[in-house]
Coordinates of C-alpha atoms in Angstrom, one line a residue:
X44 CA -64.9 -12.2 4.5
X45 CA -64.3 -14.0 8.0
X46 CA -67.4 -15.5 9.5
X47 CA -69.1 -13.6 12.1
X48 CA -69.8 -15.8 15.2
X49 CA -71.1 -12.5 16.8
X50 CA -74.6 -12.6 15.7
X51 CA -75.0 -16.4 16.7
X52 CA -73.8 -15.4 19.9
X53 CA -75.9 -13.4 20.4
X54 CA -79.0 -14.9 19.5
X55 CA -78.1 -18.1 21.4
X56 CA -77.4 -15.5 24.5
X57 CA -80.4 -13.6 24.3
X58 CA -82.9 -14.8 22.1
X59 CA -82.7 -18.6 22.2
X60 CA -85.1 -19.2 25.3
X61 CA -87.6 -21.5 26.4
X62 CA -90.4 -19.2 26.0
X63 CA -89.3 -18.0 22.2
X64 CA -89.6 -21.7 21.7
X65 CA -93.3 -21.8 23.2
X66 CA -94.1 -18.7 21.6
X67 CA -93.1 -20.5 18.2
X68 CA -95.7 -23.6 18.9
X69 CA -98.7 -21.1 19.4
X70 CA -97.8 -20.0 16.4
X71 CA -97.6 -23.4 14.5
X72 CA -99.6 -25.3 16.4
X73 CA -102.5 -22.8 17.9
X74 CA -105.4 -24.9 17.2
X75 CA -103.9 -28.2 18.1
X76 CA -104.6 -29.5 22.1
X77 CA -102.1 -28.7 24.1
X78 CA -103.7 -29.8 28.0
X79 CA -106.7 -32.2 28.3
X80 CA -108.1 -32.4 32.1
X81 CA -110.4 -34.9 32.2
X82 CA -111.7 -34.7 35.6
X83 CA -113.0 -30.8 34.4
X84 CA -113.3 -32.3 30.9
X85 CA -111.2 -29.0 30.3
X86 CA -109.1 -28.5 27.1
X87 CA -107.0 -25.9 25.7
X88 CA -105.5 -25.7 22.8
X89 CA -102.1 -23.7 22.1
X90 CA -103.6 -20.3 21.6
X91 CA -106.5 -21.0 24.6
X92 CA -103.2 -21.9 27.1
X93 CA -101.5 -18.5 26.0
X94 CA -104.1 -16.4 26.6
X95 CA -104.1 -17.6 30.1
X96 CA -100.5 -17.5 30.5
X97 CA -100.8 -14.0 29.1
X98 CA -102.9 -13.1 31.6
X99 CA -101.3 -15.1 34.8
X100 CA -98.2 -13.3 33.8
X101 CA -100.1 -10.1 34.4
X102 CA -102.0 -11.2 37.6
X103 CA -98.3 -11.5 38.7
X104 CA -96.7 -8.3 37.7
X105 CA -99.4 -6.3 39.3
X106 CA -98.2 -8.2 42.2
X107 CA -94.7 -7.2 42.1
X108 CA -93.5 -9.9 39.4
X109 CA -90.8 -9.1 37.2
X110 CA -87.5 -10.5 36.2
X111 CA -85.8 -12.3 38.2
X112 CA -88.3 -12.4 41.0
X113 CA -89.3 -15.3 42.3
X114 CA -93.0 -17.1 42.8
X115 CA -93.2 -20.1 44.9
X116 CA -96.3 -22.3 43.4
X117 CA -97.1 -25.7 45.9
X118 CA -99.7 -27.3 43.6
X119 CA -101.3 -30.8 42.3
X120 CA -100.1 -31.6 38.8
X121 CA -103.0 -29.2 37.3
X122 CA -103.3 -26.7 34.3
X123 CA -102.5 -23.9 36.8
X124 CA -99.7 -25.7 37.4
X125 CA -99.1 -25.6 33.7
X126 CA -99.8 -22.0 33.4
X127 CA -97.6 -20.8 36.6
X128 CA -94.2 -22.9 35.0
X129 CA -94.8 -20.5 31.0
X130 CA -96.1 -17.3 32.9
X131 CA -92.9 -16.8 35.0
X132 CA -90.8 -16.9 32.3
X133 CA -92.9 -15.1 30.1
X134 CA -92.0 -12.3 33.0
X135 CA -88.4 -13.4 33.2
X136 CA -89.5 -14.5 36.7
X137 CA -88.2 -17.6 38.7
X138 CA -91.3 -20.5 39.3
X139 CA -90.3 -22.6 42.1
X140 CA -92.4 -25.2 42.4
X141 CA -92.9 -26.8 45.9
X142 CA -93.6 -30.3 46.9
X143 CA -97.3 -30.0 48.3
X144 CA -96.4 -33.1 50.9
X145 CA -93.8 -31.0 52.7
X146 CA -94.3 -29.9 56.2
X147 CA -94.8 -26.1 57.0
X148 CA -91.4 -26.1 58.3
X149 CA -90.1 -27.4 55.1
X150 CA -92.0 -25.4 53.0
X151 CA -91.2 -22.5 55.4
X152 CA -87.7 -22.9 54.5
X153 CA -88.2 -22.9 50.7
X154 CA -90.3 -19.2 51.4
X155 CA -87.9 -17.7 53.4
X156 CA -84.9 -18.9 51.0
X157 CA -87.0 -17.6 47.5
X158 CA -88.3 -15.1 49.3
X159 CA -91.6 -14.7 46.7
X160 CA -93.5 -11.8 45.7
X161 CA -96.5 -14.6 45.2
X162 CA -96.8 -17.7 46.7
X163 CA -99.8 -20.0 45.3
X164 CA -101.1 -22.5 46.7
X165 CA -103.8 -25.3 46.3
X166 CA -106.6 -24.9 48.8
X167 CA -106.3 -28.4 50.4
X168 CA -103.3 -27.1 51.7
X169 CA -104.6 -24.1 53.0
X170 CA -103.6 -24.7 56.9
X171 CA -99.9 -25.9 56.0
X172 CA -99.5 -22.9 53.6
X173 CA -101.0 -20.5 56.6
X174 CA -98.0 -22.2 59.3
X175 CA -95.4 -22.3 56.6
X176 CA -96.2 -18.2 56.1
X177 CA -95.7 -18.1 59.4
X178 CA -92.5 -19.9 60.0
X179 CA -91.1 -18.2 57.6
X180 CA -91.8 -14.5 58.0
X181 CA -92.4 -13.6 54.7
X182 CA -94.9 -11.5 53.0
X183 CA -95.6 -12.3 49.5
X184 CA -99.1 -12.0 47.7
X185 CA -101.0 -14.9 48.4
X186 CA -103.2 -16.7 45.8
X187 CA -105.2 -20.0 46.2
X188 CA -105.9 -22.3 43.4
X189 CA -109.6 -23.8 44.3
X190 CA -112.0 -24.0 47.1
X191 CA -109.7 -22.1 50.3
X192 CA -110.1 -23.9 52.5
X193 CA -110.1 -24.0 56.3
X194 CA -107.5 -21.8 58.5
X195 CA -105.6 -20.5 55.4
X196 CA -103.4 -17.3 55.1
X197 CA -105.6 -14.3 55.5
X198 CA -106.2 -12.0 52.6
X199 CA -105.4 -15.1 49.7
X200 CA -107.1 -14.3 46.3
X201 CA -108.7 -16.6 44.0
X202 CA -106.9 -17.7 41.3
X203 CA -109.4 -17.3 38.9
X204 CA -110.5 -13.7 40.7
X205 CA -106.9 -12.7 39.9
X206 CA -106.8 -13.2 36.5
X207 CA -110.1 -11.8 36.0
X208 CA -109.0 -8.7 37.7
X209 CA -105.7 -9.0 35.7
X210 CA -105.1 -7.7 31.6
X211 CA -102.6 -5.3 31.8
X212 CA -100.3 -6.2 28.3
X213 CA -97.1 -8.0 29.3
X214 CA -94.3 -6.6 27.5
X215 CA -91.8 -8.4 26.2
X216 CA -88.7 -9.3 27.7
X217 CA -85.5 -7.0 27.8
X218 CA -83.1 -7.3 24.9
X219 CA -80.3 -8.0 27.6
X220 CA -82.2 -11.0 29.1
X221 CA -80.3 -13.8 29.1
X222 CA -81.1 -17.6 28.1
X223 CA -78.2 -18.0 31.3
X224 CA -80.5 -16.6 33.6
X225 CA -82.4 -18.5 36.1
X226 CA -86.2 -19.0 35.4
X227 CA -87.2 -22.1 37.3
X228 CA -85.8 -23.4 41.1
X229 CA -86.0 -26.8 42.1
X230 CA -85.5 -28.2 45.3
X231 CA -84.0 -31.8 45.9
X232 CA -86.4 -34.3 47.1
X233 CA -84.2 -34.9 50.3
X234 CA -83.1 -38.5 50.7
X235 CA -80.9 -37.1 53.2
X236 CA -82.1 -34.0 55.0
X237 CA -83.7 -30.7 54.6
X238 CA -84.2 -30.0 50.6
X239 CA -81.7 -27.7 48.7
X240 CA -82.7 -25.8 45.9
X241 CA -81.0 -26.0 42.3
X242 CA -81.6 -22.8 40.2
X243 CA -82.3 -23.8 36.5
X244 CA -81.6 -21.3 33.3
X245 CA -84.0 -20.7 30.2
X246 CA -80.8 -23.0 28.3
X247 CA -81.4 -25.6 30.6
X248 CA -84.9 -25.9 30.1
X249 CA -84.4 -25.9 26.2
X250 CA -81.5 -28.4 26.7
X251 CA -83.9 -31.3 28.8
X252 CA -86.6 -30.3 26.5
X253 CA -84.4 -31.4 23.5
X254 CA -82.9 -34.1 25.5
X255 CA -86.3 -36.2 25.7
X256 CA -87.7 -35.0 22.4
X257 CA -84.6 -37.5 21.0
X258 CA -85.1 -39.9 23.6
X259 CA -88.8 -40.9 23.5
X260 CA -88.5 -39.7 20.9
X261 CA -91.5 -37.2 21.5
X262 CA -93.4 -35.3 18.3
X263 CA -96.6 -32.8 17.9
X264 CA -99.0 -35.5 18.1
X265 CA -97.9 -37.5 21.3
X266 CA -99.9 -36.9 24.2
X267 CA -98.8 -37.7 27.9
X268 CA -99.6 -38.6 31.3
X269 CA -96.4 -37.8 33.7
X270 CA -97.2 -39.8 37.0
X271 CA -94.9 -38.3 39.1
X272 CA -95.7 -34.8 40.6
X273 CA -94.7 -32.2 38.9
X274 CA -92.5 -30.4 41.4
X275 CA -89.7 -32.9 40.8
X276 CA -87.2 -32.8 37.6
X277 CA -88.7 -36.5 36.3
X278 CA -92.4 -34.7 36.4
X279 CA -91.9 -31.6 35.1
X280 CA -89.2 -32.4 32.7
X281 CA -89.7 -36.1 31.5
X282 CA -92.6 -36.2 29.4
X283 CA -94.4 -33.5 31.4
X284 CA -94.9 -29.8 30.4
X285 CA -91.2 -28.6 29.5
X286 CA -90.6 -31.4 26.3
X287 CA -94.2 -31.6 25.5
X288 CA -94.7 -27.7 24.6
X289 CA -91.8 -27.1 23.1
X290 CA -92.2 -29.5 20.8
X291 CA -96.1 -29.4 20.2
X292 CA -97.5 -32.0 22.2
X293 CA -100.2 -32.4 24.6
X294 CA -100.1 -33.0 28.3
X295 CA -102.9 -34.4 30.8
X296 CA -102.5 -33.8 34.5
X297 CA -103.1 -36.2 36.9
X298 CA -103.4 -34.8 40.2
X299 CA -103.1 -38.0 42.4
X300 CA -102.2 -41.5 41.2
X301 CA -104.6 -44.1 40.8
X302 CA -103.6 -46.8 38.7
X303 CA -107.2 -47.9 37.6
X304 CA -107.7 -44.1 36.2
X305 CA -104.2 -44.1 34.5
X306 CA -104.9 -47.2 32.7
X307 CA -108.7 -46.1 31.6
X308 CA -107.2 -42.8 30.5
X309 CA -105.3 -44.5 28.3
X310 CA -107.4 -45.3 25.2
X311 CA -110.2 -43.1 26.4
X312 CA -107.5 -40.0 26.2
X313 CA -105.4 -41.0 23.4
X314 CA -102.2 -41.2 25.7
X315 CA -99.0 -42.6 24.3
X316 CA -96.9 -42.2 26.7
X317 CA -96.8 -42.6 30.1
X318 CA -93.7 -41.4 32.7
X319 CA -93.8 -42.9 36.2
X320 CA -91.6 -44.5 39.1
X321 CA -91.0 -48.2 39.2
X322 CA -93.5 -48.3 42.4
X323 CA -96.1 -47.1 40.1
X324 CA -95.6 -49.5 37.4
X325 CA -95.9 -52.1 39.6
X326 CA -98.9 -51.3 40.9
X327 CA -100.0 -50.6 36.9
X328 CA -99.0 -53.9 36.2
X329 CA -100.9 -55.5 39.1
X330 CA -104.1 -53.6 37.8
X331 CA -103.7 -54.9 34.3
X332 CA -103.4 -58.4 35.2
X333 CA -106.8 -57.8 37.1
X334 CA -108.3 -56.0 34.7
X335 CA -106.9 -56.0 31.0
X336 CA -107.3 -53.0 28.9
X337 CA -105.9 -51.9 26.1
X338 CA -103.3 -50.3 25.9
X339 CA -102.1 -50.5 22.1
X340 CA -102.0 -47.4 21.4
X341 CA -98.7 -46.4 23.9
X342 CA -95.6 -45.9 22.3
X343 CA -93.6 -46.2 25.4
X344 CA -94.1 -46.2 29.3
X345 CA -90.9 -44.3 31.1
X346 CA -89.6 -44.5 34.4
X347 CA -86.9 -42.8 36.4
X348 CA -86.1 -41.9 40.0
X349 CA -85.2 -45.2 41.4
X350 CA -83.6 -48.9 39.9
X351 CA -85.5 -51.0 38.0
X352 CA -84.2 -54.1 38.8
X353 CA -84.0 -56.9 35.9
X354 CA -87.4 -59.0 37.1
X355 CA -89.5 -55.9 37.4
X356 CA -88.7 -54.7 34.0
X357 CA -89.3 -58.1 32.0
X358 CA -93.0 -58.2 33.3
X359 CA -93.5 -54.7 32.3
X360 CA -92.9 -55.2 29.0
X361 CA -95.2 -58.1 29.1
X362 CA -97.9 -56.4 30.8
X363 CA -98.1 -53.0 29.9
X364 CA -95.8 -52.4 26.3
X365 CA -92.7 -54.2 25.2
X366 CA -91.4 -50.0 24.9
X367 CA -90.0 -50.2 28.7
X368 CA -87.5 -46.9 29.2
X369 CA -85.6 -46.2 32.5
X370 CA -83.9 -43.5 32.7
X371 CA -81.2 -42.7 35.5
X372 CA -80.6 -38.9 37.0
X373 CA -80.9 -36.3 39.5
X374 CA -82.8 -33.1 40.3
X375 CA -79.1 -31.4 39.5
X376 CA -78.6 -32.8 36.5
X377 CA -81.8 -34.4 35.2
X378 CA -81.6 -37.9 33.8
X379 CA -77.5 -38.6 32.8
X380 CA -78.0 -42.2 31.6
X381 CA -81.1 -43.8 29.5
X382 CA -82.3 -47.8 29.0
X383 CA -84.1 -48.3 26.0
X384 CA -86.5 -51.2 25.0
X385 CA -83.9 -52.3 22.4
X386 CA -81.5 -52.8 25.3
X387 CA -83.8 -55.4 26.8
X388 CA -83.6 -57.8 27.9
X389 CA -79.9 -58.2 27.9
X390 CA -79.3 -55.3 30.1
X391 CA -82.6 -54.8 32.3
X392 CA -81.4 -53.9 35.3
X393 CA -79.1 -51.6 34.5
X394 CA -79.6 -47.6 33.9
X395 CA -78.3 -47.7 30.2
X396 CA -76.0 -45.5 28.8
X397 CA -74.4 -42.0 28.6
X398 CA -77.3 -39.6 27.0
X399 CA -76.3 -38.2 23.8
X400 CA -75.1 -34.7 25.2
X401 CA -74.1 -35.9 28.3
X402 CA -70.6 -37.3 29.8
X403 CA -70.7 -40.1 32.6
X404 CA -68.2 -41.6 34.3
X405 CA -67.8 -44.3 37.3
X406 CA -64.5 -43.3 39.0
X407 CA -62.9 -45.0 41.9
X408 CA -63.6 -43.9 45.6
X409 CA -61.3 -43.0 47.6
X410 CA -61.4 -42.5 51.7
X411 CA -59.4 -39.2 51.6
X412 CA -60.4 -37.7 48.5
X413 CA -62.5 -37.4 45.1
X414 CA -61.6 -39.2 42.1
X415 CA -60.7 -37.3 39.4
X416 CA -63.1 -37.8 36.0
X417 CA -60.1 -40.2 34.3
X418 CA -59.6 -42.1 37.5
X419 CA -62.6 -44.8 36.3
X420 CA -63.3 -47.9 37.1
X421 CA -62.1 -51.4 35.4
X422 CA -65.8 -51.3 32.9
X423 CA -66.5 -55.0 33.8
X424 CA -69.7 -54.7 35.2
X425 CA -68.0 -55.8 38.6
X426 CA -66.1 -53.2 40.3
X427 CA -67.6 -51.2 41.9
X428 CA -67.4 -47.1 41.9
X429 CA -69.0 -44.0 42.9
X430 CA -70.9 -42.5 38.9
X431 CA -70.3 -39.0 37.8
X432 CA -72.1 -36.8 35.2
X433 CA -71.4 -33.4 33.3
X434 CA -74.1 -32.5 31.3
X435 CA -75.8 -28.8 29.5
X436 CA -78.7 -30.4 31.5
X437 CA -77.6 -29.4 34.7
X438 CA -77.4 -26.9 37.6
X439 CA -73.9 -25.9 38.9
X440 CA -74.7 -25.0 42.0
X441 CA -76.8 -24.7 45.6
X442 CA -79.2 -21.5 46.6
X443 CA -77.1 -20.4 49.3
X444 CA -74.3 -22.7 49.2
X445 CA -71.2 -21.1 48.1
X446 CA -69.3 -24.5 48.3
X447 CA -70.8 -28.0 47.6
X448 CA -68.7 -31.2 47.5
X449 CA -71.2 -32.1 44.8
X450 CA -70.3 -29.6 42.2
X451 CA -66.3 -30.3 40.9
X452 CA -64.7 -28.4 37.9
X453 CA -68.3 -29.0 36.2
X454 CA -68.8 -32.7 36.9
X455 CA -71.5 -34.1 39.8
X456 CA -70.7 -36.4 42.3
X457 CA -74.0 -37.3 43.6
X458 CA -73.1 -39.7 45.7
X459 CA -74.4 -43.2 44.1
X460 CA -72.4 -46.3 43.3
X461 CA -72.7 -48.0 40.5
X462 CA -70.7 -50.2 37.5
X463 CA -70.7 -50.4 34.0
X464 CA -69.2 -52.6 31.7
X465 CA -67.5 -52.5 28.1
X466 CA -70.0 -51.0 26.2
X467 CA -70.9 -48.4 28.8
X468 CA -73.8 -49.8 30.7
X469 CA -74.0 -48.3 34.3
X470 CA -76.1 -49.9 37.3
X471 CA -76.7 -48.6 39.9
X472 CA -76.4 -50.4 43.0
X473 CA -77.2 -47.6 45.6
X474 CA -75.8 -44.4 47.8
X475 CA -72.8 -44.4 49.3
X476 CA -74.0 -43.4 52.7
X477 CA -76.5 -46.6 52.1
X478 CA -73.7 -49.0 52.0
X479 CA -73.2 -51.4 55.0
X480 CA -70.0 -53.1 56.1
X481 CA -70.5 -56.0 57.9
X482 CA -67.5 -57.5 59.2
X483 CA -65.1 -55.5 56.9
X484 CA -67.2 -56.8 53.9
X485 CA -68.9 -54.5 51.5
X486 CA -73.1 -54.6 50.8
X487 CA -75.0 -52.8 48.8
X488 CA -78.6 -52.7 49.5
X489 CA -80.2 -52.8 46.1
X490 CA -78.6 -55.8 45.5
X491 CA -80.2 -57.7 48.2
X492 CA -83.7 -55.6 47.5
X493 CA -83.5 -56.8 44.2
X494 CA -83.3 -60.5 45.6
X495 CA -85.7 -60.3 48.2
X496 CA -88.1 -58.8 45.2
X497 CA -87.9 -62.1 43.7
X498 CA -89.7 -64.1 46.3
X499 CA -93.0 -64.1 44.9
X500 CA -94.7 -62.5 48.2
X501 CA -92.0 -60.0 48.4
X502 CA -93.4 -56.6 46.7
X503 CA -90.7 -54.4 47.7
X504 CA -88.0 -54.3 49.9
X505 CA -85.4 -52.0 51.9
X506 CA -82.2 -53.2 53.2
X507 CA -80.0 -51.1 55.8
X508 CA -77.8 -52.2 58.5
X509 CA -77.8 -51.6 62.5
X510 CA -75.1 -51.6 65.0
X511 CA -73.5 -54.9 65.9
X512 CA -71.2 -55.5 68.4
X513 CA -69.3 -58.3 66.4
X514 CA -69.6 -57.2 62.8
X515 CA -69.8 -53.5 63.0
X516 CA -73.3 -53.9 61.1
X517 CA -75.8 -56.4 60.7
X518 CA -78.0 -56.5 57.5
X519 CA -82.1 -56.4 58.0
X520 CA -85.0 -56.0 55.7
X521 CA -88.3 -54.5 55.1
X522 CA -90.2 -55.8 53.3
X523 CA -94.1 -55.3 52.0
X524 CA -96.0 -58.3 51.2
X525 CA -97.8 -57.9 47.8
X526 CA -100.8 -59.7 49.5
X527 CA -101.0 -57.9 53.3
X528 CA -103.4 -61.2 54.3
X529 CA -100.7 -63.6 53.2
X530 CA -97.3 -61.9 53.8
X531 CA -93.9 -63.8 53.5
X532 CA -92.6 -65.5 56.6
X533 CA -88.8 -64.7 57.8
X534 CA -88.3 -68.5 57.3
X535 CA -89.4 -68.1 54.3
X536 CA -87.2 -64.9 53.0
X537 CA -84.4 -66.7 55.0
X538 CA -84.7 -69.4 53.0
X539 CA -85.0 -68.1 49.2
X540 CA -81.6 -65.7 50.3
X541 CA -79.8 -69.0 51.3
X542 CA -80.7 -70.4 48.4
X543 CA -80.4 -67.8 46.1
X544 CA -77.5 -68.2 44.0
X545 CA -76.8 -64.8 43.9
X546 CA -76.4 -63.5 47.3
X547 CA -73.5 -64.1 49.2
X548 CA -74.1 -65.5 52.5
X549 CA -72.5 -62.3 54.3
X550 CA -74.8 -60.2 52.7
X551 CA -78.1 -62.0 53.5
X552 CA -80.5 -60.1 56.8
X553 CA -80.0 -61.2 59.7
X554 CA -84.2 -60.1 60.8
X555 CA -86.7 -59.2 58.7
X556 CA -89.5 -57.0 59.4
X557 CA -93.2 -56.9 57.2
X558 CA -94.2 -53.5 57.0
X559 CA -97.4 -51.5 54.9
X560 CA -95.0 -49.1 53.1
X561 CA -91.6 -48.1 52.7
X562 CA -91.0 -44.6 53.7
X563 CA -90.6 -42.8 49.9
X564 CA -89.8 -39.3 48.2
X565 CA -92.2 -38.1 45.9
X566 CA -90.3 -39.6 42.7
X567 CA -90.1 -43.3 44.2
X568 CA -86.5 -43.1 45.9
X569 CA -86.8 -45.2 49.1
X570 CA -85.7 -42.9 52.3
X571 CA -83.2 -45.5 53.8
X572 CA -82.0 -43.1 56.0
X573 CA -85.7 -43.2 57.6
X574 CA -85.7 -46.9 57.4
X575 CA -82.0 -47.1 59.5
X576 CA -83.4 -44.7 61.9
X577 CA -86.4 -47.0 62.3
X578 CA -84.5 -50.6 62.2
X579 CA -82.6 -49.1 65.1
X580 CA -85.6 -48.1 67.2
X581 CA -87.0 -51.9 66.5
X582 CA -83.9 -53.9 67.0
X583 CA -83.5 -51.9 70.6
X584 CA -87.3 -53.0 71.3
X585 CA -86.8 -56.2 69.5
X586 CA -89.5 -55.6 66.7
X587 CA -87.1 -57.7 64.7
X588 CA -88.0 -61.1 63.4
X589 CA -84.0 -62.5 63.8
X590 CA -82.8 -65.9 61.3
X591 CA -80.6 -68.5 62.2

């Protein structure tokens, strides 16, 4: 008798979702932890956190909820948060969780795109949620997550009022729901304009979850602390709720980063790992020269969403845990490459390699077209191209956008350059619309950030270029000083690029600048495009420090 690949089908179409696999860990797991909050000093175990995803799922369809609808949450990293991202899909809803430092016109955007039948909101943000409302003429119920706040939406209900007022059964999802259907909606953290919004099926979420249950790897009795904000792919999906519930875990949410708290909740809170931005770990290491604690009892510290240059990632592993991850992606695609601690230190500095599902590729750049997946690179760690990525990971596509330049017969062109070498190490060296030619010649501005990192005041940096009559572009910096009351002349910068015998003379800044803070997104990447626009407002009012 032939073998039937029907039935598979099947249930990998229709039954192989995220929330079967939740489902399956209340089952196995219901007594174990599953959230700690310790400002509350809140817990819930497996079977406490379904009942009040059970009943958020209800509070939602008596709003209007049901599949394929979406709800628009802009929220802390919080239990509610928790809750929102498992009751949508235990509805076969779409959670689109919104970054809570966007302007109302931004967020306005994201509610008239969604167009939600509830939009929840925290009630610190009760005035921007009110404007964003407006701005985007939409009607959705309205539900506030704590105290709500001055000059918010009118007629907003309680979070807890609504799920006390909710109990309606839920029933259970269609037998034609798909596991290709979309059940969460993330928007890009815009580096480079307005954010666009990726639409994420139920396989997708079991794919990342799988993904970083190998790569950790993560079991039933880890418990983690995910820095970054939830809203963004890194938060949610690297060592935050998505991995952690479907394979048994526990998560604590951290609602704004302080690294004194993060460090205490270590072996107060039995945290093993720990998922941040490179700006975050260097302000965790800072605190734990200051203030040693212990911190034994980690099994790794990851970060994501930004370089993590060669320097940064040695004293890491001597501060905080010789178990130093980095792990290289996109809100499209998730993470595509992955550094692990036995790759250090030969190759810190680099993004590591190919995850195991995933295909990535530097390809040549051409000015008139896109390379094609086979057109690569020489892999000598030396030339230079633009890195690709297919992956079960990803998106395929823009909300609204018919045709993106990004998306190409599967693969995504993101728009960073990068090498790699023999063995498939990729760095990344920066975006393509961040490179600068000055005087025909080619710079990359991690490259120089990564130098100017080295001078011992120097606590980060951002390189861009602005208009020069003789070269086209001239290279400046920003830089912050990692003691504001004794910050790093010009002379002195000047003088460690000269001598630095990795910098090219061509590509060393012509002016510096000392600033507080580098403009950011919420996962670390550095804005340059805010940067240029402000290194052009200072060289026309000649804010600029020049050098020789």
């Amino acid at each position: 008798m032939a073998y039937d690949a029907s039935r598979l089908r099947r249930y990998l179409e229709h039954d192989f979702t995220y929330e079967a696999g939740f489902r399956r860990n209340v089952q196995r797991f219901g007594q174990d932890v599953a959230v700690v909050d310790p400002p509350t000093g809140r817990t819930l175990t497996y079977a406490e956190l379904d009942a009040v995803v059970e009943r958020t799922a209800s509070a939602l369809a008596e709003r209007g909820t049901g599949r394929g609808d979406r709800v628009v949450y802009q929220l802390f990293n919080s239990v509610e948060f928790a809750v929102l991202y498992l009751a949508t899909q235990r509805l076969g809803a779409v959670g689109v969780p919104v970054n809570f430092r966007l302007a109302p016109a931004e967020t306005g955007h994201i509610l008239r795109e969604s167009a939600p039948t509830v939009f929840v909101y925290d009630g610190t943000l009760a005035a921007t949620a009110a404007q964003a409302l407006e701005i985007a003429g939409v009607a959705p119920s309205v539900v506030v997550v704590g105290e709500p706040g001055e000059g918010g939406p009118d007629g907003a209900t309680g979070f807890d009022d609504a799920l006390a007022s909710a109990g309606a059964p839920v029933p259970p999802l269609p037998d034609d729901f798909s596991t290709y259907e979309e059940t969460t909606r993330l928007y890009t953290s815009g580096t480079t304009g307005l954010p666009k919004g990726v639409s994420l099926p139920s396989i997708v979420e079991v794919m990342s979850a799988h993904d970083v249950i190998m790569h950790f790897p993560l079991g039933p009795t880890d418990r983690t602390l995910n820095m970054t904000p939830w809203f963004h792919r890194g938060g949610l999906y690297s060592g935050g709720p998505n991995p952690v519930f479907y394979v048994g875990g526990s998560v604590v949410p951290l609602r704004a980063f302080d690294a004194a708290t993060v460090l205490d909740w270590v072996p107060e809170h039995g945290i093993t790992f720990l998922i941040g931005a490179p700006t975050t770990l260097e302000l965790l290491a800072d605190e734990q020269e200051r203030s040693p604690r212990d911190l034994s009892g980690l099994r790794g510290i990851v970060t994501m969403g930004a370089p993590l240059d060669r320097a940064a990632a040695l004293r890491y592993q001597r501060l905080l845990t010789p178990r130093i991850f980095n792990g290289y992606g996109t809100t499209e695609a998730f993470w595509n490459t992955f550094l692990r601690p036995e790759d250090l230190p030969e190759h810190a500095g680099s993004a590591g390699r190919a995850c195991t599902d995933d295909d990535v590729r530097v390809v040549k750049v051409f000015p008139d077209r896109k390379a094609v997946p086979d057109e690569t690179v020489a892999p000598d760690g030396t030339e230079i191209g633009e890195v690709i990525m297919r992956s079960p990971k990803s998106g395929f596509s823009y909300v609204g956008i018919d045709d993106d330049e990004k998306f190409v017969n599967g693969w995504l062109y993101p728009g960073d350059l990068a090498t790699w070498d023999a063995d498939g190490f990729v760095t990344i060296l920066g975006r393509k619309d961040d490179m600068i030619i000055t005087g025909g010649e080619n710079v990359y501005p991690v490259q120089v950030e990564e130098v100017l990192t080295e001078h011992p005041k120097v606590r980060d940096a951002a390189v861009v270029g602005v208009p020069d009559e003789r070269w086209g572009q001239r290279v400046v910096a920003y830089v912050v000083a990692h003691d504001p009351a004794d910050p790093p002349s010009p002379e002195e910068l000047d003088r460690h690029a000269v001598d630095h015998p990795g910098l090219a003379n061509f590509k060393r800044p012509r002016a510096y600048r000392v600033v507080d803070e580098l403009p950011m997104t919420a996962t670390g990447k550095k804005m340059h495009f805010k940067v240029a626009e402000l290194a052009s407002e200072d060289d026309a009012d000649g804010a600029l420090t020049a050098t020789p």
